[in-house]
Amino acid sequence: MTSAQQVRNVLLEEYRDLIVEDRGDGSAVVRDTHGLVPASAAARGFPVSDTLYRCADLLADSGFAIALVRDEDGVYLNAS
């Protein structure tokens, strides 16, 4: 089972619209392209949606190592 499949198995049905992809290093990327970012987070320069925060909690509680990463497309979760 790939990391992306494992991540999808943990996430609740309400998070099925997130983009979950495998990476070459064995981890998975989780992106929220529809989530609204709180103004306070955007002002700090690290715009993380509430949905990604909740997903990070769910995945961490299930034993995944989580990192929030910022790139040119915004912020995503790296789960391994």
Coordinates of N, CA, C and O in Angstrom, one line a residue:
M1 N 0.9 -1.2 0.0 CA 0.0 0.0 0.0 C 0.9 1.2 0.0 O 1.8 1.3 0.8
T2 N 0.6 2.2 -0.8 CA 1.4 3.4 -0.9 C 1.1 4.3 0.2 O 0.0 4.2 0.9
S3 N 1.9 5.3 0.4 CA 1.7 6.3 1.5 C 0.4 7.1 1.3 O -0.4 7.3 2.2
A4 N 0.1 7.4 0.0 CA -1.1 8.2 -0.3 C -2.3 7.3 0.0 O -3.3 7.9 0.6
Q5 N -2.3 6.0 -0.2 CA -3.4 5.2 0.1 C -3.6 5.1 1.6 O -4.7 5.1 2.1
Q6 N -2.5 5.0 2.3 CA -2.6 5.0 3.8 C -3.1 6.3 4.3 O -3.9 6.2 5.3
V7 N -2.7 7.4 3.8 CA -3.3 8.7 4.2 C -4.8 8.7 3.9 O -5.5 9.2 4.8
R8 N -5.2 8.3 2.7 CA -6.6 8.4 2.4 C -7.4 7.5 3.3 O -8.6 7.8 3.7
N9 N -6.8 6.4 3.8 CA -7.5 5.5 4.7 C -7.8 6.1 6.1 O -8.7 5.8 6.8
V10 N -6.9 7.0 6.5 CA -7.0 7.7 7.8 C -8.0 8.9 7.7 O -8.7 9.1 8.6
L11 N -7.9 9.6 6.6 CA -8.7 10.8 6.5 C -10.2 10.5 6.4 O -10.6 9.5 5.8
L12 N -11.0 11.3 7.1 CA -12.4 11.1 7.1 C -13.0 11.5 5.8 O -12.4 12.1 4.9
E13 N -14.3 11.0 5.5 CA -14.9 11.3 4.3 C -15.0 12.8 3.9 O -14.9 13.1 2.7
E14 N -15.1 13.6 4.9 CA -15.2 15.1 4.6 C -13.9 15.6 4.0 O -13.9 16.7 3.5
Y15 N -12.8 14.9 4.0 CA -11.6 15.4 3.5 C -11.2 14.7 2.2 O -10.1 14.8 1.7
R16 N -12.2 14.0 1.5 CA -11.9 13.3 0.3 C -11.6 14.2 -0.9 O -11.1 13.8 -1.9
D17 N -11.9 15.5 -0.8 CA -11.7 16.4 -1.9 C -10.2 17.0 -1.9 O -9.9 17.7 -2.8
L18 N -9.4 16.6 -0.9 CA -8.1 17.0 -0.8 C -7.2 16.3 -1.9 O -7.6 15.2 -2.2
I19 N -6.2 16.9 -2.3 CA -5.3 16.3 -3.2 C -4.2 15.5 -2.4 O -3.5 16.1 -1.6
V20 N -4.2 14.2 -2.6 CA -3.2 13.3 -1.9 C -2.4 12.6 -3.0 O -2.9 11.9 -3.8
E21 N -1.1 12.8 -2.9 CA -0.2 12.2 -3.9 C 1.0 11.6 -3.3 O 1.5 12.1 -2.2
D22 N 1.6 10.5 -3.9 CA 2.8 9.9 -3.4 C 4.0 10.7 -3.9 O 3.9 11.3 -4.9
R23 N 5.0 10.7 -3.1 CA 6.3 11.3 -3.4 C 7.3 10.2 -3.6 O 7.2 9.1 -3.1
G24 N 8.4 10.5 -4.3 CA 9.4 9.5 -4.6 C 10.1 9.0 -3.4 O 10.7 7.9 -3.4
D25 N 10.1 9.8 -2.3 CA 10.8 9.4 -1.1 C 10.0 8.5 -0.2 O 10.4 8.2 0.9
G26 N 8.8 8.1 -0.6 CA 7.9 7.3 0.2 C 6.9 8.0 1.0 O 6.1 7.4 1.7
S27 N 7.0 9.3 1.0 CA 6.0 10.1 1.8 C 4.8 10.5 0.9 O 4.8 10.1 -0.3
A28 N 3.8 11.1 1.5 CA 2.7 11.6 0.7 C 2.5 13.1 0.9 O 2.8 13.6 2.0
V29 N 2.0 13.7 -0.1 CA 1.7 15.2 -0.1 C 0.2 15.3 0.0 O -0.6 14.6 -0.7
V30 N -0.3 16.2 0.9 CA -1.7 16.5 1.1 C -1.9 18.0 0.9 O -1.3 18.8 1.6
R31 N -2.7 18.4 -0.1 CA -2.9 19.8 -0.5 C -4.4 20.1 -0.4 O -5.2 19.3 -0.8
D32 N -4.7 21.2 0.1 CA -6.1 21.7 0.2 C -6.1 22.9 -0.7 O -5.7 24.0 -0.4
T33 N -6.7 22.7 -1.9 CA -6.7 23.8 -2.9 C -8.0 24.6 -2.8 O -8.1 25.7 -3.4
H34 N -8.9 24.2 -1.9 CA -10.2 24.9 -1.8 C -10.4 25.6 -0.4 O -11.3 26.3 -0.2
G35 N -9.5 25.3 0.5 CA -9.6 25.8 1.9 C -9.4 27.3 2.0 O -8.5 27.8 1.3
L36 N -10.1 27.9 2.8 CA -9.9 29.3 3.1 C -8.9 29.4 4.2 O -8.9 28.7 5.2
V37 N -8.0 30.3 4.0 CA -6.9 30.5 5.0 C -7.2 31.7 5.9 O -7.6 32.8 5.4
P38 N -7.1 31.5 7.2 CA -7.5 32.6 8.1 C -6.6 33.8 7.9 O -5.4 33.6 7.5
A39 N -7.1 35.0 8.0 CA -6.4 36.2 7.7 C -5.1 36.3 8.6 O -4.1 36.7 8.2
S40 N -5.2 35.8 9.8 CA -4.0 35.8 10.7 C -2.9 35.0 10.2 O -1.7 35.3 10.3
A41 N -3.2 33.8 9.6 CA -2.2 33.0 9.1 C -1.6 33.6 7.8 O -0.4 33.5 7.6
A42 N -2.4 34.1 7.0 CA -1.9 34.8 5.7 C -1.0 35.9 6.1 O 0.0 36.2 5.4
A43 N -1.4 36.7 7.1 CA -0.6 37.8 7.5 C 0.8 37.4 8.0 O 1.8 38.1 7.9
R44 N 0.9 36.2 8.6 CA 2.2 35.7 9.1 C 3.0 35.2 8.0 O 4.2 34.8 8.2
G45 N 2.5 35.0 6.8 CA 3.2 34.4 5.7 C 3.3 32.9 5.6 O 4.0 32.4 4.8
F46 N 2.5 32.2 6.4 CA 2.5 30.8 6.4 C 1.0 30.4 6.3 O 0.4 29.9 7.4
P47 N 0.3 30.5 5.2 CA -1.1 30.3 5.1 C -1.6 28.9 5.1 O -1.6 28.2 4.1
V48 N -2.0 28.4 6.3 CA -2.4 27.0 6.5 C -3.9 27.1 6.7 O -4.4 27.7 7.6
S49 N -4.7 26.3 5.9 CA -6.1 26.2 6.1 C -6.5 25.4 7.4 O -5.7 24.6 7.8
D50 N -7.6 25.7 7.9 CA -8.1 24.9 9.1 C -8.2 23.4 8.7 O -8.0 22.6 9.5
T51 N -8.6 23.2 7.5 CA -8.7 21.8 7.0 C -7.4 21.1 7.1 O -7.3 19.9 7.6
L52 N -6.3 21.7 6.7 CA -5.0 21.1 6.8 C -4.5 20.9 8.2 O -3.9 19.9 8.5
Y53 N -4.9 21.8 9.1 CA -4.6 21.7 10.5 C -5.3 20.4 11.1 O -4.7 19.6 11.8
R54 N -6.6 20.3 10.7 CA -7.3 19.1 11.2 C -6.8 17.8 10.6 O -6.6 16.8 11.4
C55 N -6.4 17.8 9.4 CA -5.8 16.6 8.8 C -4.5 16.3 9.4 O -4.2 15.1 9.6
A56 N -3.7 17.3 9.7 CA -2.4 17.1 10.4 C -2.6 16.4 11.7 O -1.9 15.4 12.1
D57 N -3.6 16.8 12.5 CA -3.9 16.2 13.8 C -4.3 14.8 13.6 O -3.9 13.9 14.3
L58 N -5.2 14.5 12.6 CA -5.7 13.1 12.4 C -4.6 12.2 12.0 O -4.4 11.1 12.5
L59 N -3.7 12.7 11.1 CA -2.6 11.9 10.6 C -1.6 11.6 11.7 O -1.0 10.5 11.9
A60 N -1.3 12.7 12.5 CA -0.3 12.5 13.6 C -0.8 11.5 14.7 O -0.1 10.7 15.2
D61 N -2.1 11.6 15.0 CA -2.7 10.7 15.9 C -2.7 9.3 15.4 O -2.7 8.3 16.2
S62 N -2.6 9.1 14.1 CA -2.5 7.7 13.5 C -1.1 7.3 13.3 O -0.9 6.2 12.7
G63 N -0.1 8.0 13.8 CA 1.3 7.6 13.7 C 2.1 8.2 12.6 O 3.3 7.8 12.4
F64 N 1.5 9.0 11.8 CA 2.3 9.6 10.7 C 3.2 10.7 11.2 O 2.8 11.4 12.2
A65 N 4.4 10.9 10.6 CA 5.2 12.1 10.9 C 4.7 13.2 9.9 O 4.6 12.9 8.7
I66 N 4.5 14.3 10.4 CA 3.9 15.4 9.6 C 4.8 16.6 9.6 O 5.4 17.0 10.6
A67 N 4.9 17.2 8.4 CA 5.6 18.5 8.2 C 4.7 19.4 7.4 O 4.2 18.9 6.4
L68 N 4.6 20.6 7.8 CA 4.0 21.6 7.0 C 5.0 22.3 6.1 O 6.0 22.7 6.7
V69 N 4.8 22.3 4.8 CA 5.8 22.8 3.9 C 5.2 23.9 3.0 O 4.1 23.7 2.6
R70 N 6.0 25.0 2.8 CA 5.5 26.0 1.9 C 6.3 26.0 0.6 O 7.5 25.9 0.6
D71 N 5.6 26.1 -0.5 CA 6.2 26.2 -1.8 C 5.4 27.3 -2.6 O 4.6 28.0 -2.1
E72 N 5.7 27.3 -3.9 CA 5.1 28.4 -4.7 C 3.6 28.2 -4.9 O 2.9 29.1 -5.2
D73 N 3.1 27.0 -4.6 CA 1.6 26.7 -4.7 C 0.9 26.9 -3.4 O -0.3 26.6 -3.3
G74 N 1.6 27.3 -2.3 CA 1.0 27.4 -1.0 C 1.6 26.5 0.0 O 2.8 26.2 -0.1
V75 N 0.8 26.1 1.0 CA 1.3 25.2 2.0 C 0.7 23.8 1.9 O -0.5 23.7 1.5
Y76 N 1.5 22.8 2.1 CA 1.0 21.4 2.0 C 1.5 20.6 3.2 O 2.5 21.0 3.9
L77 N 0.9 19.5 3.4 CA 1.3 18.5 4.4 C 2.2 17.5 3.8 O 1.9 17.0 2.7
N78 N 3.3 17.2 4.4 CA 4.1 16.0 4.0 C 4.0 15.0 5.1 O 4.3 15.2 6.3
A79 N 3.4 13.8 4.7 CA 3.1 12.8 5.7 C 3.9 11.6 5.4 O 4.0 11.1 4.3
S80 N 4.6 11.0 6.4 CA 5.4 9.8 6.2 C 5.3 8.9 7.4 O 4.9 9.3 8.4

